[in-house]
Amino acid sequence: MEQHSHGYAEDKQAILRRLKRAEGQVRGIARMVEEDTYCIDILTQVSAATKALETVALQLLDDHLAHCVAEAARSGGTVADEKIREASEAIGRLVRS
Amino acid sequence: MEQHSHGYAEDKQAILRRLKRAEGQVRGIARMVEEDTYCIDILTQVSAATKALETVALQLLDDHLAHCVAEAARSGGTVADEKIREASEAIGRLVRS
Amino acid sequence: MEQHSHGYAEDKQAILRRLKRAEGQVRGIARMVEEDTYCIDILTQVSAATKALETVALQLLDDHLAHCVAEAARSGGTVADEKIREASEAIGRLVRS
Amino acid sequence: MEQHSHGYAEDKQAILRRLKRAEGQVRGIARMVEEDTYCIDILTQVSAATKALETVALQLLDDHLAHCVAEAARSGGTVADEKIREASEAIGRLVRS
């Protein structure tokens, strides 16, 4: 796995902010459980945290297609095929999760 | 929208077979409802039909990335950007549906 | 599996209409594939059909909770526990599909 | 919103452990982004964290049906109807998220 610049380099700060917020949401849910909050109100927060993570995933994927996959496609050959197969599998995991 | 050969050209027959089967599943669900089948058994079939449609979507998307998007990336420019933005939006709709 | 009146008895016609429409949507998707429609346009229709099936599932589940599960809860005992376990499993399948 | 014992009272410690783990997963994802980890590897972790939150949601919902909803059903009347409508809406949010 390469360690240099990635597809999400430009959006890195925005993604980190979103993840910080999602982490806070999950911690907030734990606090609600600690404090015996009503189940339905907790579920609303769980749905919100799940959606926040999905938004991060879609942004990472978008950047990945726009940079890594597009670059591999320009190089062509088996690397391109491999990158596309890999992206398709990641999309499959997201759709099914 | 172009009318010529598409990303899914090679998989066309396989996709049509899957869709034919999904259509049969939906018709089967309607028959279960007509015959007052137990709700939980119907729900199991609805989950199966939903999964079948997801599989079709993932196959179409895979072919689309491997052909249309890869080709656009090789051409470069705004067409490439547009194709990737369009694919990302379609992925977003799938993940959220 | 009982064959008498079910949770969805009152909504039966509405559910059948929705399923008829979903079946038409799936047939429409097959026609789009036959006619080599652009992949992204097909994906939009697949997302719509998936959402339509989800709506049917949620209506069936709602009716099931309001009738079968509520009735079992009133009777109490192991039947109630069994109905709730069964409903939870069906919800799990829907959430994960 | 009542503040007394809830549906998830018995599973409280298990749910808190799961949430603690999910919080750690989200923090781990942020660290991966900081360290410029390859996008696809990050996406795998995002799918895992999303699934962990879904599992928490399904457990909360299961407990809610088995306790709050079942109890309301036994009391009957508009409270029962209201609890079931509320549970159905929460299920809808989960299925669509």
PDB file of C-alpha atoms in Angstrom, chain B residues 1-9 12-13 15-16 19-20 22-23 26-27 29-44 46-47 49-51 53-54 56-58 60-61 63-64 68 83 86-87 90 93-94 96-97, chain C residues 1-9 12-13 15-16 19-20 22-23 26-27 29-44 46-47 49-51 53-54 56-58 60-61 63-64 68 83 86-87 90 93-94 96-97:
ATOM      1  CA  MET B   1     -27.257   9.756 -23.669  1.00  0.00           C
ATOM      2  CA  GLU B   2     -25.337   7.639 -26.170  1.00  0.00           C
ATOM      3  CA  GLN B   3     -27.208   4.661 -27.679  1.00  0.00           C
ATOM      4  CA  HIS B   4     -24.192   2.570 -28.741  1.00  0.00           C
ATOM      5  CA  SER B   5     -22.289  -0.207 -26.925  1.00  0.00           C
ATOM      6  CA  HIS B   6     -22.226   0.141 -23.142  1.00  0.00           C
ATOM      7  CA  GLY B   7     -20.160  -0.955 -20.201  1.00  0.00           C
ATOM      8  CA  TYR B   8     -22.489  -3.850 -19.522  1.00  0.00           C
ATOM      9  CA  ALA B   9     -22.550  -5.151 -23.133  1.00  0.00           C
ATOM     10  CA  LYS B  12     -26.089  -8.128 -20.843  1.00  0.00           C
ATOM     11  CA  GLN B  13     -27.535 -11.643 -20.940  1.00  0.00           C
ATOM     12  CA  ILE B  15     -28.051  -9.082 -16.168  1.00  0.00           C
ATOM     13  CA  LEU B  16     -31.285  -9.758 -18.074  1.00  0.00           C
ATOM     14  CA  LEU B  19     -33.734  -9.095 -13.727  1.00  0.00           C
ATOM     15  CA  LYS B  20     -36.145 -11.728 -15.047  1.00  0.00           C
ATOM     16  CA  ALA B  22     -36.089 -10.499  -9.679  1.00  0.00           C
ATOM     17  CA  GLU B  23     -39.324  -9.744 -11.561  1.00  0.00           C
ATOM     18  CA  VAL B  26     -41.680  -9.557  -6.932  1.00  0.00           C
ATOM     19  CA  ARG B  27     -44.607 -11.317  -8.642  1.00  0.00           C
ATOM     20  CA  ILE B  29     -44.405 -11.673  -3.260  1.00  0.00           C
ATOM     21  CA  ALA B  30     -47.665 -10.271  -4.658  1.00  0.00           C
ATOM     22  CA  ARG B  31     -49.046 -13.807  -4.850  1.00  0.00           C
ATOM     23  CA  MET B  32     -48.044 -14.422  -1.212  1.00  0.00           C
ATOM     24  CA  VAL B  33     -49.936 -11.265  -0.205  1.00  0.00           C
ATOM     25  CA  GLU B  34     -52.994 -12.363  -2.253  1.00  0.00           C
ATOM     26  CA  GLU B  35     -52.931 -15.720  -0.475  1.00  0.00           C
ATOM     27  CA  ASP B  36     -52.617 -14.133   2.997  1.00  0.00           C
ATOM     28  CA  THR B  37     -49.204 -15.663   3.671  1.00  0.00           C
ATOM     29  CA  TYR B  38     -47.717 -14.991   7.077  1.00  0.00           C
ATOM     30  CA  CYS B  39     -46.059 -11.501   7.125  1.00  0.00           C
ATOM     31  CA  ILE B  40     -42.622 -12.667   8.240  1.00  0.00           C
ATOM     32  CA  ASP B  41     -42.389 -15.145   5.342  1.00  0.00           C
ATOM     33  CA  ILE B  42     -43.263 -12.349   2.920  1.00  0.00           C
ATOM     34  CA  LEU B  43     -40.618 -10.090   4.473  1.00  0.00           C
ATOM     35  CA  THR B  44     -37.986 -12.778   3.902  1.00  0.00           C
ATOM     36  CA  VAL B  46     -38.816  -8.941   0.042  1.00  0.00           C
ATOM     37  CA  SER B  47     -35.267  -8.960   1.505  1.00  0.00           C
ATOM     38  CA  ALA B  49     -35.683  -9.475  -4.000  1.00  0.00           C
ATOM     39  CA  THR B  50     -33.978  -6.323  -2.671  1.00  0.00           C
ATOM     40  CA  LYS B  51     -30.662  -8.157  -2.529  1.00  0.00           C
ATOM     41  CA  LEU B  53     -31.673  -5.863  -7.342  1.00  0.00           C
ATOM     42  CA  GLU B  54     -28.583  -4.711  -5.411  1.00  0.00           C
ATOM     43  CA  VAL B  56     -27.737  -6.142 -10.538  1.00  0.00           C
ATOM     44  CA  ALA B  57     -26.839  -2.576  -9.515  1.00  0.00           C
ATOM     45  CA  LEU B  58     -23.347  -3.569  -8.390  1.00  0.00           C
ATOM     46  CA  LEU B  60     -23.878  -2.500 -13.743  1.00  0.00           C
ATOM     47  CA  LEU B  61     -21.701  -0.172 -11.686  1.00  0.00           C
ATOM     48  CA  ASP B  63     -19.040  -2.593 -15.743  1.00  0.00           C
ATOM     49  CA  HIS B  64     -19.600   1.153 -15.872  1.00  0.00           C
ATOM     50  CA  CYS B  68     -17.216   4.152 -19.473  1.00  0.00           C
ATOM     51  CA  LYS B  83     -18.296  10.815 -15.603  1.00  0.00           C
ATOM     52  CA  GLU B  86     -22.003  11.057 -12.131  1.00  0.00           C
ATOM     53  CA  ALA B  87     -20.750   7.649 -10.964  1.00  0.00           C
ATOM     54  CA  ALA B  90     -25.134   6.925  -8.484  1.00  0.00           C
ATOM     55  CA  ARG B  93     -28.054   6.786  -4.273  1.00  0.00           C
ATOM     56  CA  LEU B  94     -27.338   3.049  -3.956  1.00  0.00           C
ATOM     57  CA  ARG B  96     -28.573   5.417   0.781  1.00  0.00           C
ATOM     58  CA  SER B  97     -31.354   3.284  -0.738  1.00  0.00           C
TER      59      SER B  97
ATOM     60  CA  MET C   1     -48.175 -20.713   9.531  1.00  0.00           C
ATOM     61  CA  GLU C   2     -51.719 -19.515  10.164  1.00  0.00           C
ATOM     62  CA  GLN C   3     -53.866 -18.936   7.053  1.00  0.00           C
ATOM     63  CA  HIS C   4     -56.470 -16.591   8.566  1.00  0.00           C
ATOM     64  CA  SER C   5     -56.579 -12.787   8.727  1.00  0.00           C
ATOM     65  CA  HIS C   6     -53.162 -11.125   8.917  1.00  0.00           C
ATOM     66  CA  GLY C   7     -51.668  -7.896  10.132  1.00  0.00           C
ATOM     67  CA  TYR C   8     -51.729  -6.449   6.635  1.00  0.00           C
ATOM     68  CA  ALA C   9     -55.370  -7.379   5.906  1.00  0.00           C
ATOM     69  CA  LYS C  12     -53.741  -5.558   1.336  1.00  0.00           C
ATOM     70  CA  GLN C  13     -54.972  -3.657  -1.716  1.00  0.00           C
ATOM     71  CA  ILE C  15     -49.634  -3.312  -0.794  1.00  0.00           C
ATOM     72  CA  LEU C  16     -50.683  -5.213  -3.924  1.00  0.00           C
ATOM     73  CA  LEU C  19     -45.989  -4.546  -5.655  1.00  0.00           C
ATOM     74  CA  LYS C  20     -47.634  -4.339  -9.088  1.00  0.00           C
ATOM     75  CA  ALA C  22     -42.499  -2.456  -8.357  1.00  0.00           C
ATOM     76  CA  GLU C  23     -42.902  -5.394 -10.743  1.00  0.00           C
ATOM     77  CA  VAL C  26     -38.221  -4.171 -12.624  1.00  0.00           C
ATOM     78  CA  ARG C  27     -39.658  -5.047 -16.064  1.00  0.00           C
ATOM     79  CA  ILE C  29     -35.252  -1.921 -16.029  1.00  0.00           C
ATOM     80  CA  ALA C  30     -34.952  -5.107 -18.101  1.00  0.00           C
ATOM     81  CA  ARG C  31     -36.297  -3.193 -21.114  1.00  0.00           C
ATOM     82  CA  MET C  32     -33.714  -0.430 -20.543  1.00  0.00           C
ATOM     83  CA  VAL C  33     -30.957  -3.070 -20.523  1.00  0.00           C
ATOM     84  CA  GLU C  34     -32.360  -4.654 -23.715  1.00  0.00           C
ATOM     85  CA  GLU C  35     -32.337  -1.235 -25.398  1.00  0.00           C
ATOM     86  CA  ASP C  36     -28.747  -0.468 -24.286  1.00  0.00           C
ATOM     87  CA  THR C  37     -29.768   2.490 -22.149  1.00  0.00           C
ATOM     88  CA  TYR C  38     -26.958   4.413 -20.482  1.00  0.00           C
ATOM     89  CA  CYS C  39     -25.842   2.599 -17.279  1.00  0.00           C
ATOM     90  CA  ILE C  40     -26.329   5.546 -14.928  1.00  0.00           C
ATOM     91  CA  ASP C  41     -29.958   5.960 -16.022  1.00  0.00           C
ATOM     92  CA  ILE C  42     -30.574   2.273 -15.353  1.00  0.00           C
ATOM     93  CA  LEU C  43     -28.966   2.569 -11.905  1.00  0.00           C
ATOM     94  CA  THR C  44     -31.357   5.411 -11.043  1.00  0.00           C
ATOM     95  CA  VAL C  46     -32.757   0.239  -9.799  1.00  0.00           C
ATOM     96  CA  SER C  47     -32.471   2.558  -6.770  1.00  0.00           C
ATOM     97  CA  ALA C  49     -37.297  -0.079  -7.429  1.00  0.00           C
ATOM     98  CA  THR C  50     -35.248  -0.964  -4.342  1.00  0.00           C
ATOM     99  CA  LYS C  51     -36.827   1.916  -2.437  1.00  0.00           C
ATOM    100  CA  LEU C  53     -39.659  -2.713  -2.158  1.00  0.00           C
ATOM    101  CA  GLU C  54     -38.349  -1.211   1.089  1.00  0.00           C
ATOM    102  CA  VAL C  56     -43.598  -2.431   1.039  1.00  0.00           C
ATOM    103  CA  ALA C  57     -41.409  -4.132   3.654  1.00  0.00           C
ATOM    104  CA  LEU C  58     -41.830  -1.286   6.144  1.00  0.00           C
ATOM    105  CA  LEU C  60     -45.800  -5.077   6.199  1.00  0.00           C
ATOM    106  CA  LEU C  61     -43.615  -4.771   9.282  1.00  0.00           C
ATOM    107  CA  ASP C  63     -48.882  -3.896  10.268  1.00  0.00           C
ATOM    108  CA  HIS C  64     -47.184  -6.972  11.721  1.00  0.00           C
ATOM    109  CA  CYS C  68     -49.617  -9.999  15.288  1.00  0.00           C
ATOM    110  CA  LYS C  83     -43.087 -13.372  17.834  1.00  0.00           C
ATOM    111  CA  GLU C  86     -38.983 -13.378  14.827  1.00  0.00           C
ATOM    112  CA  ALA C  87     -39.832  -9.723  14.141  1.00  0.00           C
ATOM    113  CA  ALA C  90     -36.833  -9.828  10.042  1.00  0.00           C
ATOM    114  CA  ARG C  93     -32.481  -8.829   7.499  1.00  0.00           C
ATOM    115  CA  LEU C  94     -34.053  -5.611   6.174  1.00  0.00           C
ATOM    116  CA  ARG C  96     -28.604  -5.437   6.402  1.00  0.00           C
ATOM    117  CA  SER C  97     -30.083  -5.848   2.898  1.00  0.00           C
TER     118      SER C  97
END
